[in-house]
Amino acid sequence: MNQATFRAAVALGAALLSGALIGAAPAPDSAHFPPASISVLSNGVIVAAQVSNDSPIAGAQVFVPAGLMQQTALTAGIAAVTAATILRTPVEGGRSLTDTATAAGGAVAYMVDPEATRFQVECQTSALPRLLADLARAMAAPDPAQFAAARSEVSAAAADDETNPALVAYAMVRQVRYQGSGFAFPQGGRPTSLAHLTVADMQKFAATYQYGSGTIVALTGALSPQDIDAAGKAFASLPARSAPPPTPVSAEKRQHEIVAHRNVQAPWLAIGFNAPSQFSKDFPVMLVIQALLGRGGDVHALSFGSGGSAGAADYVGAYYQYEARPGSFLIFLNGGSGDIDAALRQVEQGIVRLRTDPLPDELVTRARKLALGDYYLSVTSLSDAAWLLGRSASSPDGVGFENALAARISAVSAADIQRVARQYLADETVAVVLPVTAGR
Amino acid sequence: MLIPRGIVAALVFSGALSLALPALAVAPVAAPTLAAGESILSDGLTVAVRRATLSPTAALEVWIISPSDGYGEPAPGIARLAALSIIATKVDGQSLRDMVRDDGGQLMVSVFPSSTEISVLAPANAADQLADALVARVLHPAIDAAGFRDGKLRLAEQQAVAASEPDVLLRDGIFAQLFSNGPFHASTYGGPDTLRSLNMSDAATYATQAYVPSNEIVVVVGGGLDEDALNARIANAAPPAALGGSLPASSLAKPSGTTYNAGFADTGGVALGWIGPSVSDERTSTAMDFISDYLTRPDYGLVAKAVADADPQADFNGQFITLRTAGVFYVTVTGGKRSADAMAGVVRAAMKPLLDGPLPPQEFSRALEAFRVHTLRDTQTPQELADNYGWYFAQGAPAYAPSVTDIALNGDYYGQAAALTAQAVYEAAKTYLGATAVTATVAPRPQAPSTTSMLPGVQVHEGGAR
């Protein structure tokens, strides 16, 4: 899940978020994603395409097999700095990749995921092969002269993140639960690690993009077979070798409460749990749990079985990070309107009820519908569709994942929910962000 | 042009204007040319159903041409209160809000000075039942006491949020100066008086006048739709013809040259605004859209980039709003560290290349292509496409909607875009942006901001403002 999506999710206060997900046989009342094709180049690059001829534009998401997990404590932030350098690298007539795309009315951007970096391109279809070739060239040889500006850009974004209590709380949970991996550090690294990064670090990280097997090119929009072929050719020169898997991370079992002080108006709190990752059989069940816990602002989300009392009054929403292995599930509380300790107790009591109390059928039915709705509604743009297609292409189901996930969500039972809740919703980490003047 | 979502879009307007300036004389009213795929039922209801293939979702929308401040004595906020009450009123034990939520959809209400939009973003598997629900509840509106109470509560919340948003206050300020009366002069949110004085009967009476088939369009755009079946369902549910209220006029004011103080917000800011052409002048309206793209598009436009260079902390917004009788071009700069005067100077300086003469041929050609691509990218999702149909229906120019096109870019809008010249763009810029601008400012509120301001990119859904 990219940071921008995370921001939106937290801002919505919600489980609305969702994103890409997995599949089996079609559910009777399900919608359908457009058919998709998939091919594998001789060097191992996967090219997936989904044609939609609504408009003469197209989108691409290029997944390369190096993300936050591949960073070390000394190089935290290098994934973002490397990607930012690539976007600034001159590609056509001295113009950067970003400026080249922008001048044509298109756009290029990057997202750093736990195990991948994604480059996103959107433009007129006729320009797509050219811009993807530009991207491949910039990936192969990022311009060292752009390193300092890229680092400044990442540093500024990281400083902004430090002012957002939800992102601070999320980073604190990651620091505990992913200890020992590159995912334990904030998205943009830390000021000290960023300051010590060098051009050589950037070039070394960029070299970890150079694997045919592990690279996925996902294309959506108005595409002819020739367009798809040309887009794939841009990455045909990647070496035919497989990216090494990231270092496994053990699921954190110890409970923690960690506290930080920031210049915020009110206390914020994140409760982090382990969660199944996106290709786990328990993934659709966790999506239903996420829906069950309520969309943002639904203060009664956790109140079932409580005799009618309200759920946590300060409940902001839930965020499910399923691209990391293991995944994590976070619940956010904003203490702006009351006693955050009481709100935490309410959430914990609600989680206990979820694990132990009988779940009414209508509650489960409604949660399934919400989860299915959130899934479908997460895919409305070319960019969304390319992202889901790329994730699907890397799944054990292949591109069939898109429709199969819907069927799996529809088949989730009350027993599934309680089994998964018991397995994962325990041993939480609590991160508290307090105003600088407050104690706890 | 394009309709941005989010709270900053809450004051984007449509409507009938009576114009005092001779150069902006109102075109005679004629029956609008329908867009491909649109039809008008015998009761006057317009229907547009379009299949899109990208997403397994459907946008279901009803747009109602109606004044946000009522039909008689101005009652700012009445349209919003009525819409919020209608979606909260329970029929057979369920409100529209309940039904949408239970089927995994999202419900949104948007109120503009001369139109209201009630829309559902539905998973495609629930599109049929949610289309039925939307049509039943909005084309046959009902308001009960509990729904009205809920509507008032949500309106109060929206008023509180809007009052802290500098963009909303600035846009209010710009329109309050450009128009001397009518729905374009007033805030769509109303104020404390709205909550105090308006009762359930007022809201119900308003709905009776506004929610009539001849004022309405039902738009459905999405994946996996059976277009014929949906058209039939909508036709079967359509109400009989009824006489609705007439949209009150708004008069253009003469810019005074003084800066309007729009009050206090979470951050300070400044806005500049100009009157533009009527939508009936499609050539010049398209030129103004090009100008808007060239100047204000984030990370691309000359003014957007100049503001970012001058003050990286500042937020910039700007656009040309296509309207039935006279469009509005405006920009806002908020939240930065530099003064309002300094940022207004930055904006004016960055606009100069378009006012000095026609763009060089090569640059114009590149920018025109970029403009087309931007417009296509901005109308790609079912919701963006449906909004576009609704907006241009509300302006009386349904066939001119940019979304009314195909893979070959057929249609009025892209035809006009293809015919643009550097000279035509220059003429439009000189005529409209060379005129006297109105200016508005807001000052940062002395007390601490609300906690919602800590959430970047907040998007308020149903019950929230747009």
PDB file of C-alpha atoms in Angstrom, chain A residues 68-216:
ATOM      1  CA  LEU A  68      11.222  -0.673   1.910  1.00  0.00           C
ATOM      2  CA  MET A  69      12.126  -4.159   3.121  1.00  0.00           C
ATOM      3  CA  GLN A  70      15.348  -4.040   1.108  1.00  0.00           C
ATOM      4  CA  GLN A  71      16.638  -1.031   3.057  1.00  0.00           C
ATOM      5  CA  THR A  72      18.975  -1.262   6.041  1.00  0.00           C
ATOM      6  CA  ALA A  73      19.145   0.876   9.160  1.00  0.00           C
ATOM      7  CA  LEU A  74      21.978   2.853   7.601  1.00  0.00           C
ATOM      8  CA  THR A  75      20.170   3.360   4.291  1.00  0.00           C
ATOM      9  CA  ALA A  76      16.616   4.000   5.500  1.00  0.00           C
ATOM     10  CA  GLY A  77      15.024   6.295   2.934  1.00  0.00           C
ATOM     11  CA  ILE A  78      17.122   5.053   0.021  1.00  0.00           C
ATOM     12  CA  ALA A  79      14.142   3.445  -1.737  1.00  0.00           C
ATOM     13  CA  ALA A  80      12.347   6.773  -1.989  1.00  0.00           C
ATOM     14  CA  VAL A  81      15.499   8.726  -2.838  1.00  0.00           C
ATOM     15  CA  THR A  82      16.372   6.311  -5.638  1.00  0.00           C
ATOM     16  CA  ALA A  83      12.898   6.484  -7.132  1.00  0.00           C
ATOM     17  CA  ALA A  84      12.868  10.264  -6.883  1.00  0.00           C
ATOM     18  CA  THR A  85      16.261  10.415  -8.608  1.00  0.00           C
ATOM     19  CA  ILE A  86      14.934   8.312 -11.457  1.00  0.00           C
ATOM     20  CA  LEU A  87      11.998  10.654 -12.005  1.00  0.00           C
ATOM     21  CA  ARG A  88      14.421  13.572 -12.168  1.00  0.00           C
ATOM     22  CA  THR A  89      16.804  11.845 -14.597  1.00  0.00           C
ATOM     23  CA  PRO A  90      17.027  13.538 -18.034  1.00  0.00           C
ATOM     24  CA  VAL A  91      15.600  11.323 -20.758  1.00  0.00           C
ATOM     25  CA  GLU A  92      14.578  13.386 -23.787  1.00  0.00           C
ATOM     26  CA  GLY A  93      16.398  16.503 -24.951  1.00  0.00           C
ATOM     27  CA  GLY A  94      17.747  17.126 -21.474  1.00  0.00           C
ATOM     28  CA  ARG A  95      14.267  17.034 -19.947  1.00  0.00           C
ATOM     29  CA  SER A  96      13.639  14.906 -16.894  1.00  0.00           C
ATOM     30  CA  LEU A  97      11.338  11.912 -17.010  1.00  0.00           C
ATOM     31  CA  THR A  98       8.762  13.879 -15.027  1.00  0.00           C
ATOM     32  CA  ASP A  99       8.957  16.924 -17.268  1.00  0.00           C
ATOM     33  CA  THR A 100       8.828  14.794 -20.406  1.00  0.00           C
ATOM     34  CA  ALA A 101       5.622  13.125 -19.271  1.00  0.00           C
ATOM     35  CA  THR A 102       4.126  16.387 -18.027  1.00  0.00           C
ATOM     36  CA  ALA A 103       4.804  18.242 -21.266  1.00  0.00           C
ATOM     37  CA  ALA A 104       2.751  15.616 -23.091  1.00  0.00           C
ATOM     38  CA  GLY A 105      -0.161  15.954 -20.690  1.00  0.00           C
ATOM     39  CA  GLY A 106       0.767  12.759 -18.889  1.00  0.00           C
ATOM     40  CA  ALA A 107       2.153  12.063 -15.450  1.00  0.00           C
ATOM     41  CA  VAL A 108       4.719   9.826 -13.859  1.00  0.00           C
ATOM     42  CA  ALA A 109       5.010   9.073 -10.164  1.00  0.00           C
ATOM     43  CA  TYR A 110       6.489   6.527  -7.809  1.00  0.00           C
ATOM     44  CA  MET A 111       5.229   4.653  -4.781  1.00  0.00           C
ATOM     45  CA  VAL A 112       7.398   2.699  -2.386  1.00  0.00           C
ATOM     46  CA  ASP A 113       5.765  -0.490  -1.118  1.00  0.00           C
ATOM     47  CA  PRO A 114       7.071  -2.962   1.449  1.00  0.00           C
ATOM     48  CA  GLU A 115       8.618  -5.293  -1.139  1.00  0.00           C
ATOM     49  CA  ALA A 116       8.497  -3.285  -4.353  1.00  0.00           C
ATOM     50  CA  THR A 117       8.851   0.135  -5.843  1.00  0.00           C
ATOM     51  CA  ARG A 118       6.115   1.065  -8.280  1.00  0.00           C
ATOM     52  CA  PHE A 119       6.458   3.540 -11.105  1.00  0.00           C
ATOM     53  CA  GLN A 120       3.156   4.822 -12.405  1.00  0.00           C
ATOM     54  CA  VAL A 121       2.658   6.331 -15.858  1.00  0.00           C
ATOM     55  CA  GLU A 122      -0.562   7.768 -17.278  1.00  0.00           C
ATOM     56  CA  CYS A 123      -0.773   9.387 -20.696  1.00  0.00           C
ATOM     57  CA  GLN A 124      -2.223   9.288 -24.163  1.00  0.00           C
ATOM     58  CA  THR A 125      -1.936   5.716 -25.402  1.00  0.00           C
ATOM     59  CA  SER A 126       0.325   6.672 -28.284  1.00  0.00           C
ATOM     60  CA  ALA A 127       2.883   8.095 -25.846  1.00  0.00           C
ATOM     61  CA  LEU A 128       2.951   5.114 -23.489  1.00  0.00           C
ATOM     62  CA  PRO A 129       5.650   2.969 -25.160  1.00  0.00           C
ATOM     63  CA  ARG A 130       7.962   5.967 -25.437  1.00  0.00           C
ATOM     64  CA  LEU A 131       7.504   6.986 -21.800  1.00  0.00           C
ATOM     65  CA  LEU A 132       7.997   3.416 -20.584  1.00  0.00           C
ATOM     66  CA  ALA A 133      11.229   3.195 -22.596  1.00  0.00           C
ATOM     67  CA  ASP A 134      12.315   6.472 -20.990  1.00  0.00           C
ATOM     68  CA  LEU A 135      11.500   5.016 -17.577  1.00  0.00           C
ATOM     69  CA  ALA A 136      13.509   1.866 -18.260  1.00  0.00           C
ATOM     70  CA  ARG A 137      16.510   3.933 -19.341  1.00  0.00           C
ATOM     71  CA  ALA A 138      16.317   6.139 -16.263  1.00  0.00           C
ATOM     72  CA  MET A 139      16.021   3.074 -14.028  1.00  0.00           C
ATOM     73  CA  ALA A 140      19.142   1.597 -15.587  1.00  0.00           C
ATOM     74  CA  ALA A 141      21.187   4.763 -15.175  1.00  0.00           C
ATOM     75  CA  PRO A 142      19.758   7.274 -12.696  1.00  0.00           C
ATOM     76  CA  ASP A 143      21.501  10.614 -12.998  1.00  0.00           C
ATOM     77  CA  PRO A 144      23.883  11.175 -10.044  1.00  0.00           C
ATOM     78  CA  ALA A 145      23.492  14.910 -10.512  1.00  0.00           C
ATOM     79  CA  GLN A 146      19.856  14.614  -9.420  1.00  0.00           C
ATOM     80  CA  PHE A 147      20.647  12.793  -6.187  1.00  0.00           C
ATOM     81  CA  ALA A 148      20.896  15.836  -3.910  1.00  0.00           C
ATOM     82  CA  ALA A 149      17.616  17.345  -5.104  1.00  0.00           C
ATOM     83  CA  ALA A 150      15.887  13.979  -4.785  1.00  0.00           C
ATOM     84  CA  ARG A 151      17.149  13.597  -1.248  1.00  0.00           C
ATOM     85  CA  SER A 152      15.908  17.087  -0.357  1.00  0.00           C
ATOM     86  CA  GLU A 153      12.496  16.238  -1.795  1.00  0.00           C
ATOM     87  CA  VAL A 154      12.272  13.043   0.252  1.00  0.00           C
ATOM     88  CA  SER A 155      13.520  14.812   3.328  1.00  0.00           C
ATOM     89  CA  ALA A 156      10.833  17.493   3.016  1.00  0.00           C
ATOM     90  CA  ALA A 157       8.126  14.852   2.608  1.00  0.00           C
ATOM     91  CA  ALA A 158       9.445  12.978   5.641  1.00  0.00           C
ATOM     92  CA  ALA A 159       9.337  16.167   7.686  1.00  0.00           C
ATOM     93  CA  ASP A 160       5.708  16.685   6.635  1.00  0.00           C
ATOM     94  CA  ASP A 161       4.894  13.151   7.724  1.00  0.00           C
ATOM     95  CA  GLU A 162       6.291  13.932  11.150  1.00  0.00           C
ATOM     96  CA  THR A 163       3.557  16.519  11.643  1.00  0.00           C
ATOM     97  CA  ASN A 164       0.759  14.038  10.969  1.00  0.00           C
ATOM     98  CA  PRO A 165      -0.125  12.149  14.145  1.00  0.00           C
ATOM     99  CA  ALA A 166      -1.686   9.237  12.285  1.00  0.00           C
ATOM    100  CA  LEU A 167       1.442   8.694  10.206  1.00  0.00           C
ATOM    101  CA  VAL A 168       3.628   9.093  13.286  1.00  0.00           C
ATOM    102  CA  ALA A 169       1.595   6.468  15.130  1.00  0.00           C
ATOM    103  CA  TYR A 170       1.758   4.143  12.130  1.00  0.00           C
ATOM    104  CA  ALA A 171       5.525   4.549  11.928  1.00  0.00           C
ATOM    105  CA  MET A 172       5.820   3.739  15.629  1.00  0.00           C
ATOM    106  CA  VAL A 173       3.855   0.528  15.207  1.00  0.00           C
ATOM    107  CA  ARG A 174       6.020  -0.474  12.259  1.00  0.00           C
ATOM    108  CA  GLN A 175       9.164   0.228  14.239  1.00  0.00           C
ATOM    109  CA  VAL A 176       8.110  -2.355  16.821  1.00  0.00           C
ATOM    110  CA  ARG A 177       6.397  -4.953  14.705  1.00  0.00           C
ATOM    111  CA  TYR A 178       8.914  -5.062  11.857  1.00  0.00           C
ATOM    112  CA  GLN A 179      12.029  -4.736  13.960  1.00  0.00           C
ATOM    113  CA  GLY A 180      15.056  -6.031  12.104  1.00  0.00           C
ATOM    114  CA  SER A 181      13.706  -5.287   8.640  1.00  0.00           C
ATOM    115  CA  GLY A 182      13.801  -2.282   6.358  1.00  0.00           C
ATOM    116  CA  PHE A 183      10.068  -1.846   6.844  1.00  0.00           C
ATOM    117  CA  ALA A 184      10.658  -0.815  10.451  1.00  0.00           C
ATOM    118  CA  PHE A 185      11.720   2.658   9.354  1.00  0.00           C
ATOM    119  CA  PRO A 186       9.520   5.575   8.285  1.00  0.00           C
ATOM    120  CA  GLN A 187       8.624   5.745   4.592  1.00  0.00           C
ATOM    121  CA  GLY A 188      11.103   8.540   3.920  1.00  0.00           C
ATOM    122  CA  GLY A 189      13.783   7.327   6.297  1.00  0.00           C
ATOM    123  CA  ARG A 190      15.148   9.338   9.179  1.00  0.00           C
ATOM    124  CA  PRO A 191      17.006  12.652   9.059  1.00  0.00           C
ATOM    125  CA  THR A 192      20.231  10.968  10.158  1.00  0.00           C
ATOM    126  CA  SER A 193      20.070   8.146   7.630  1.00  0.00           C
ATOM    127  CA  LEU A 194      19.067  10.506   4.820  1.00  0.00           C
ATOM    128  CA  ALA A 195      21.968  12.822   5.628  1.00  0.00           C
ATOM    129  CA  HIS A 196      24.455   9.985   5.288  1.00  0.00           C
ATOM    130  CA  LEU A 197      23.143   8.563   2.017  1.00  0.00           C
ATOM    131  CA  THR A 198      25.520   8.778  -0.931  1.00  0.00           C
ATOM    132  CA  VAL A 199      25.307   8.567  -4.690  1.00  0.00           C
ATOM    133  CA  ALA A 200      26.888   5.129  -4.418  1.00  0.00           C
ATOM    134  CA  ASP A 201      24.058   4.001  -2.115  1.00  0.00           C
ATOM    135  CA  MET A 202      21.525   5.218  -4.653  1.00  0.00           C
ATOM    136  CA  GLN A 203      23.253   3.448  -7.524  1.00  0.00           C
ATOM    137  CA  LYS A 204      23.523   0.261  -5.496  1.00  0.00           C
ATOM    138  CA  PHE A 205      19.824   0.335  -4.703  1.00  0.00           C
ATOM    139  CA  ALA A 206      18.905   1.089  -8.318  1.00  0.00           C
ATOM    140  CA  ALA A 207      20.891  -1.990  -9.309  1.00  0.00           C
ATOM    141  CA  THR A 208      18.429  -4.071  -7.295  1.00  0.00           C
ATOM    142  CA  TYR A 209      15.754  -3.099  -9.830  1.00  0.00           C
ATOM    143  CA  GLN A 210      17.631  -4.931 -12.551  1.00  0.00           C
ATOM    144  CA  TYR A 211      15.918  -8.300 -12.422  1.00  0.00           C
ATOM    145  CA  GLY A 212      13.712  -9.643 -15.152  1.00  0.00           C
ATOM    146  CA  SER A 213      12.017 -12.132 -12.882  1.00  0.00           C
ATOM    147  CA  GLY A 214      10.256 -10.032 -10.257  1.00  0.00           C
ATOM    148  CA  THR A 215       9.470  -7.113 -12.545  1.00  0.00           C
ATOM    149  CA  ILE A 216       5.815  -6.708 -13.505  1.00  0.00           C
TER     150      ILE A 216
END
